[in-house]
GROMACS .gro file of C-alpha atoms in nm:
model
  260
    1MET     CA    1  -0.001   0.005  -0.003
    2THR     CA    2   0.140   0.340  -0.090
    3ASP     CA    3   0.182   0.612   0.172
    4ARG     CA    4  -0.105   0.809   0.018
    5ARG     CA    5  -0.344   0.518   0.035
    6ALA     CA    6  -0.244   0.455   0.391
    7ARG     CA    7  -0.310   0.819   0.477
    8ARG     CA    8  -0.644   0.795   0.297
    9GLY     CA    9  -0.757   0.508   0.514
   10ALA     CA   10  -0.615   0.630   0.844
   11GLY     CA   11  -0.865   0.716   1.108
   12ALA     CA   12  -1.168   0.600   0.904
   13ALA     CA   13  -1.289   0.395   1.190
   14ALA     CA   14  -1.279   0.693   1.422
   15THR     CA   15  -1.488   0.921   1.185
   16ALA     CA   16  -1.798   1.029   1.366
   17GLY     CA   17  -1.935   1.279   1.131
   18PRO     CA   18  -1.876   1.637   1.002
   19SER     CA   19  -1.860   1.818   1.339
   20TYR     CA   20  -1.492   1.910   1.312
   21LEU     CA   21  -1.539   2.032   0.949
   22VAL     CA   22  -1.848   2.227   1.052
   23ALA     CA   23  -1.665   2.398   1.341
   24ARG     CA   24  -1.346   2.482   1.141
   25LEU     CA   25  -1.537   2.628   0.854
   26ASP     CA   26  -1.793   2.810   1.070
   27LEU     CA   27  -2.081   2.648   0.878
   28LYS     CA   28  -2.399   2.807   0.979
   29LEU     CA   29  -2.638   2.634   0.751
   30PRO     CA   30  -2.729   2.259   0.803
   31VAL     CA   31  -2.539   1.996   0.610
   32ILE     CA   32  -2.804   1.833   0.398
   33GLY     CA   33  -2.828   1.467   0.302
   34ILE     CA   34  -3.014   1.306   0.016
   35TYR     CA   35  -3.160   0.968   0.110
   36ASP     CA   36  -3.306   0.692  -0.094
   37ALA     CA   37  -3.499   0.519   0.177
   38PRO     CA   38  -3.794   0.268   0.219
   39ASP     CA   39  -3.950   0.432   0.519
   40PRO     CA   40  -4.003   0.806   0.543
   41GLU     CA   41  -4.122   0.778   0.909
   42ALA     CA   42  -3.754   0.756   1.028
   43PHE     CA   43  -3.702   1.116   0.896
   44ARG     CA   44  -3.978   1.304   1.083
   45PRO     CA   45  -4.051   1.580   1.103
   46LEU     CA   46  -4.145   1.584   0.732
   47VAL     CA   47  -4.261   1.831   0.482
   48SER     CA   48  -4.390   1.768   0.127
   49PRO     CA   49  -4.464   1.991  -0.177
   50PRO     CA   50  -4.825   2.096  -0.205
   51VAL     CA   51  -5.040   1.871  -0.406
   52GLY     CA   52  -5.099   2.008  -0.757
   53ALA     CA   53  -4.885   2.314  -0.712
   54TRP     CA   54  -4.536   2.392  -0.842
   55ALA     CA   55  -4.255   2.405  -0.580
   56CYS     CA   56  -3.882   2.423  -0.604
   57ILE     CA   57  -3.677   2.200  -0.373
   58PHE     CA   58  -3.481   2.501  -0.244
   59MET     CA   59  -3.799   2.664  -0.137
   60PHE     CA   60  -3.781   2.433   0.157
   61SER     CA   61  -3.423   2.548   0.265
   62GLU     CA   62  -3.570   2.742   0.556
   63ARG     CA   63  -3.754   2.423   0.664
   64TRP     CA   64  -3.420   2.238   0.669
   65ARG     CA   65  -3.284   2.491   0.909
   66ARG     CA   66  -3.574   2.404   1.136
   67GLY     CA   67  -3.470   2.035   1.130
   68GLU     CA   68  -3.738   1.926   0.883
   69THR     CA   69  -3.690   1.689   0.592
   70LEU     CA   70  -3.836   1.721   0.245
   71HIS     CA   71  -4.023   1.409   0.142
   72LEU     CA   72  -4.053   1.354  -0.234
   73THR     CA   73  -4.203   1.085  -0.444
   74ALA     CA   74  -4.251   1.055  -0.820
   75GLU     CA   75  -4.610   1.163  -0.774
   76ARG     CA   76  -4.532   1.448  -0.540
   77CYS     CA   77  -4.191   1.606  -0.635
   78GLY     CA   78  -4.276   1.976  -0.670
   79CYS     CA   79  -4.163   2.041  -1.028
   80GLY     CA   80  -4.090   1.863  -1.351
   81GLY     CA   81  -3.718   1.910  -1.304
   82ALA     CA   82  -3.710   1.726  -0.975
   83GLY     CA   83  -3.935   1.457  -1.115
   84HIS     CA   84  -3.688   1.410  -1.399
   85TYR     CA   85  -3.359   1.433  -1.223
   86LEU     CA   86  -3.445   1.254  -0.896
   87PHE     CA   87  -3.695   0.994  -1.030
   88GLY     CA   88  -3.623   0.963  -1.402
   89LYS     CA   89  -3.957   1.090  -1.518
   90GLU     CA   90  -4.019   1.259  -1.860
   91PHE     CA   91  -4.197   1.584  -1.784
   92ALA     CA   92  -4.235   1.721  -2.134
   93SER     CA   93  -4.187   1.631  -2.491
   94ARG     CA   94  -3.862   1.732  -2.673
   95ARG     CA   95  -4.043   2.005  -2.871
   96GLU     CA   96  -4.186   2.150  -2.546
   97ARG     CA   97  -3.851   2.140  -2.369
   98LEU     CA   98  -3.681   2.324  -2.659
   99ALA     CA   99  -3.944   2.590  -2.667
  100PHE     CA  100  -3.928   2.636  -2.282
  101PHE     CA  101  -3.557   2.631  -2.225
  102VAL     CA  102  -3.419   2.775  -2.552
  103ASP     CA  103  -3.687   3.004  -2.692
  104ARG     CA  104  -3.839   3.130  -2.373
  105HIS     CA  105  -3.556   3.135  -2.128
  106GLY     CA  106  -3.254   3.159  -2.347
  107MET     CA  107  -3.057   2.888  -2.173
  108LYS     CA  108  -2.877   2.779  -2.494
  109ALA     CA  109  -2.763   2.965  -2.798
  110ALA     CA  110  -2.942   2.727  -3.036
  111ARG     CA  111  -3.184   2.440  -3.008
  112ASP     CA  112  -2.936   2.176  -3.124
  113LEU     CA  113  -2.719   2.249  -2.824
  114LEU     CA  114  -2.992   2.097  -2.608
  115ALA     CA  115  -2.977   1.771  -2.782
  116GLY     CA  116  -2.852   1.560  -2.492
  117GLU     CA  117  -2.836   1.542  -2.112
  118ASP     CA  118  -2.573   1.742  -1.927
  119VAL     CA  119  -2.679   1.541  -1.610
  120ALA     CA  120  -2.813   1.187  -1.618
  121PRO     CA  121  -3.139   1.134  -1.416
  122TYR     CA  122  -3.127   0.926  -1.099
  123ARG     CA  123  -3.346   0.629  -1.060
  124PRO     CA  124  -3.402   0.561  -0.687
  125ARG     CA  125  -3.420   0.211  -0.548
  126HIS     CA  126  -3.713   0.299  -0.318
  127ARG     CA  127  -4.023   0.510  -0.361
  128ASN     CA  128  -3.905   0.791  -0.128
  129VAL     CA  129  -3.630   1.050  -0.185
  130LEU     CA  130  -3.576   1.253   0.140
  131ILE     CA  131  -3.375   1.578   0.151
  132GLY     CA  132  -3.289   1.730   0.480
  133PRO     CA  133  -3.041   1.749   0.775
  134LEU     CA  134  -2.818   1.442   0.825
  135ARG     CA  135  -2.993   1.169   1.019
  136GLU     CA  136  -2.788   0.936   1.241
  137GLY     CA  137  -2.867   0.571   1.188
  138GLN     CA  138  -2.970   0.625   0.824
  139GLU     CA  139  -2.627   0.609   0.663
  140GLU     CA  140  -2.710   0.306   0.459
  141HIS     CA  141  -2.967   0.510   0.263
  142LEU     CA  142  -2.747   0.822   0.219
  143VAL     CA  143  -2.658   0.878  -0.142
  144SER     CA  144  -2.510   1.226  -0.125
  145VAL     CA  145  -2.439   1.519   0.098
  146THR     CA  146  -2.489   1.897   0.018
  147PHE     CA  147  -2.305   2.180   0.197
  148LEU     CA  148  -2.475   2.526   0.168
  149VAL     CA  149  -2.171   2.753   0.176
  150ASN     CA  150  -2.033   3.096   0.083
  151PRO     CA  151  -1.728   3.136  -0.138
  152ASP     CA  152  -1.474   3.108   0.146
  153GLN     CA  153  -1.629   2.786   0.273
  154LEU     CA  154  -1.656   2.657  -0.081
  155ALA     CA  155  -1.289   2.716  -0.153
  156ALA     CA  156  -1.198   2.516   0.161
  157LEU     CA  157  -1.418   2.226   0.063
  158VAL     CA  158  -1.271   2.207  -0.291
  159TRP     CA  159  -0.924   2.190  -0.123
  160GLY     CA  160  -1.060   1.922   0.104
  161ALA     CA  161  -1.199   1.723  -0.186
  162HIS     CA  162  -0.855   1.704  -0.337
  163TYR     CA  163  -0.667   1.647  -0.011
  164HIS     CA  164  -0.646   1.263  -0.049
  165HIS     CA  165  -0.598   1.257  -0.423
  166ALA     CA  166  -0.328   1.301  -0.690
  167PRO     CA  167  -0.379   1.508  -1.013
  168ALA     CA  168  -0.358   1.186  -1.219
  169GLU     CA  169  -0.702   1.074  -1.075
  170GLY     CA  170  -0.863   1.336  -1.297
  171ALA     CA  171  -1.139   1.585  -1.216
  172LEU     CA  172  -1.297   1.524  -0.883
  173VAL     CA  173  -1.500   1.841  -0.860
  174THR     CA  174  -1.698   1.976  -1.160
  175ALA     CA  175  -1.966   2.246  -1.223
  176PRO     CA  176  -2.189   2.107  -1.489
  177PHE     CA  177  -2.478   2.288  -1.649
  178SER     CA  178  -2.808   2.184  -1.505
  179SER     CA  179  -3.105   2.301  -1.282
  180GLY     CA  180  -3.073   2.330  -0.905
  181CYS     CA  181  -3.222   1.982  -0.846
  182GLY     CA  182  -3.033   1.836  -1.139
  183LEU     CA  183  -2.701   1.952  -0.972
  184LEU     CA  184  -2.807   1.768  -0.657
  185ALA     CA  185  -2.829   1.453  -0.864
  186ALA     CA  186  -2.531   1.529  -1.098
  187MET     CA  187  -2.298   1.260  -0.979
  188LEU     CA  188  -2.536   1.005  -0.825
  189GLY     CA  189  -2.450   0.770  -1.114
  190ALA     CA  190  -2.099   0.773  -0.974
  191ARG     CA  191  -2.203   0.771  -0.614
  192HIS     CA  192  -1.958   0.497  -0.526
  193LEU     CA  193  -1.666   0.729  -0.628
  194PRO     CA  194  -1.520   1.033  -0.453
  195ARG     CA  195  -1.680   1.312  -0.652
  196GLY     CA  196  -1.815   1.665  -0.594
  197VAL     CA  197  -2.028   1.917  -0.783
  198ILE     CA  198  -2.048   2.292  -0.733
  199GLY     CA  199  -2.419   2.370  -0.746
  200GLY     CA  200  -2.668   2.641  -0.669
  201THR     CA  201  -2.595   2.803  -1.010
  202ASP     CA  202  -2.937   2.768  -1.155
  203LEU     CA  203  -3.081   3.129  -1.199
  204ALA     CA  204  -3.440   2.988  -1.147
  205MET     CA  205  -3.365   2.877  -0.795
  206ARG     CA  206  -3.111   3.137  -0.679
  207ARG     CA  207  -3.392   3.352  -0.526
  208PHE     CA  208  -3.455   3.078  -0.265
  209LEU     CA  209  -3.105   3.112  -0.127
  210PRO     CA  210  -2.920   3.396   0.038
  211PRO     CA  211  -2.724   3.582  -0.217
  212SER     CA  212  -2.379   3.473  -0.104
  213VAL     CA  213  -2.464   3.094  -0.077
  214LEU     CA  214  -2.381   2.826  -0.325
  215ALA     CA  215  -2.410   2.446  -0.289
  216PHE     CA  216  -2.135   2.187  -0.289
  217THR     CA  217  -2.267   1.838  -0.332
  218VAL     CA  218  -2.054   1.533  -0.269
  219THR     CA  219  -2.087   1.164  -0.292
  220LYS     CA  220  -2.082   0.946   0.024
  221PRO     CA  221  -1.716   0.832  -0.024
  222LEU     CA  222  -1.604   1.197  -0.068
  223PHE     CA  223  -1.813   1.305   0.231
  224GLU     CA  224  -1.633   1.040   0.445
  225GLU     CA  225  -1.299   1.167   0.333
  226LEU     CA  226  -1.395   1.518   0.423
  227CYS     CA  227  -1.502   1.400   0.769
  228ARG     CA  228  -1.148   1.256   0.816
  229LEU     CA  229  -0.974   1.589   0.773
  230ASP     CA  230  -0.796   1.695   1.093
  231ASP     CA  231  -0.542   1.950   1.225
  232ARG     CA  232  -0.270   1.801   1.007
  233SER     CA  233  -0.459   1.922   0.708
  234PHE     CA  234  -0.502   2.290   0.588
  235LEU     CA  235  -0.791   2.307   0.838
  236GLY     CA  236  -0.540   2.339   1.117
  237LYS     CA  237  -0.289   2.562   0.940
  238GLU     CA  238  -0.222   2.929   0.918
  239TRP     CA  239  -0.381   3.010   0.571
  240LEU     CA  240  -0.728   2.913   0.700
  241GLU     CA  241  -0.673   3.124   1.020
  242GLU     CA  242  -0.555   3.423   0.824
  243LEU     CA  243  -0.867   3.405   0.607
  244ARG     CA  244  -1.088   3.366   0.917
  245ARG     CA  245  -0.924   3.671   1.081
  246SER     CA  246  -0.981   3.879   0.761
  247ARG     CA  247  -1.356   3.824   0.777
  248PRO     CA  248  -1.578   4.000   1.028
  249GLY     CA  249  -1.783   3.727   1.179
  250GLY     CA  250  -1.544   3.461   1.076
  251LEU     CA  251  -1.580   3.224   0.770
  252GLY     CA  252  -1.958   3.195   0.819
  253GLY     CA  253  -2.040   3.565   0.809
  254THR     CA  254  -2.377   3.640   0.965
  255ASP     CA  255  -2.627   3.378   1.087
  256ASP     CA  256  -2.844   3.394   0.775
  257GLY     CA  257  -2.557   3.274   0.561
  258ARG     CA  258  -2.496   3.610   0.391
  259ALA     CA  259  -2.146   3.747   0.367
  260PRO     CA  260  -2.067   4.012   0.632
   0.00000   0.00000   0.00000
């Protein structure tokens, strides 16, 4: 075993969760898990999109702060995008999609540029997709983790994503083009690999987040690696401390997630 692989595995058994990471990065907003689970009762208190009404996943971000979990099913998923990206549903014909995304909203320069999928839809094993604060005891159903962060915190998490990896391993963090819910599902097809996605870049959902907040979604393996960061890493070194001292209110800014 190489030294790098040995370091990657060191301390894995002692990993209890993201508490050290949360403290060192002054994370004020809850760390959010996406769960593919058979029983939603284990995630109470629950909230669901209203029946027959449009709702964006990120409209529920304030409910996450209260400790509630968003419960989605293919029949009750809030919007066509969530139904497509989280359940594999087709929500419109190709002609309708082109008219909506290209002609009406100007998301591509030409219709033929929307010919394929930037992000592959996720097809859950169970009927329920649950999005909310991390739940102890539900780790077997966890498929990804999302940090709601400002640019300083995002920078540290991108460093953390690469901490255990060499450049030869390729791109671990990407920023693909998709909807807000699509970016939550962007690497679920590779969920057994350490991968991360910079999200919260969909203009249609930005109004539901504080202006300085982006999303950083990671697979379960990468989340476990982030949880193993300790004082030997940059989290315990001077550059992070210098950055913290330069920001009134620390890395987290004010309590509502906005930059100070």
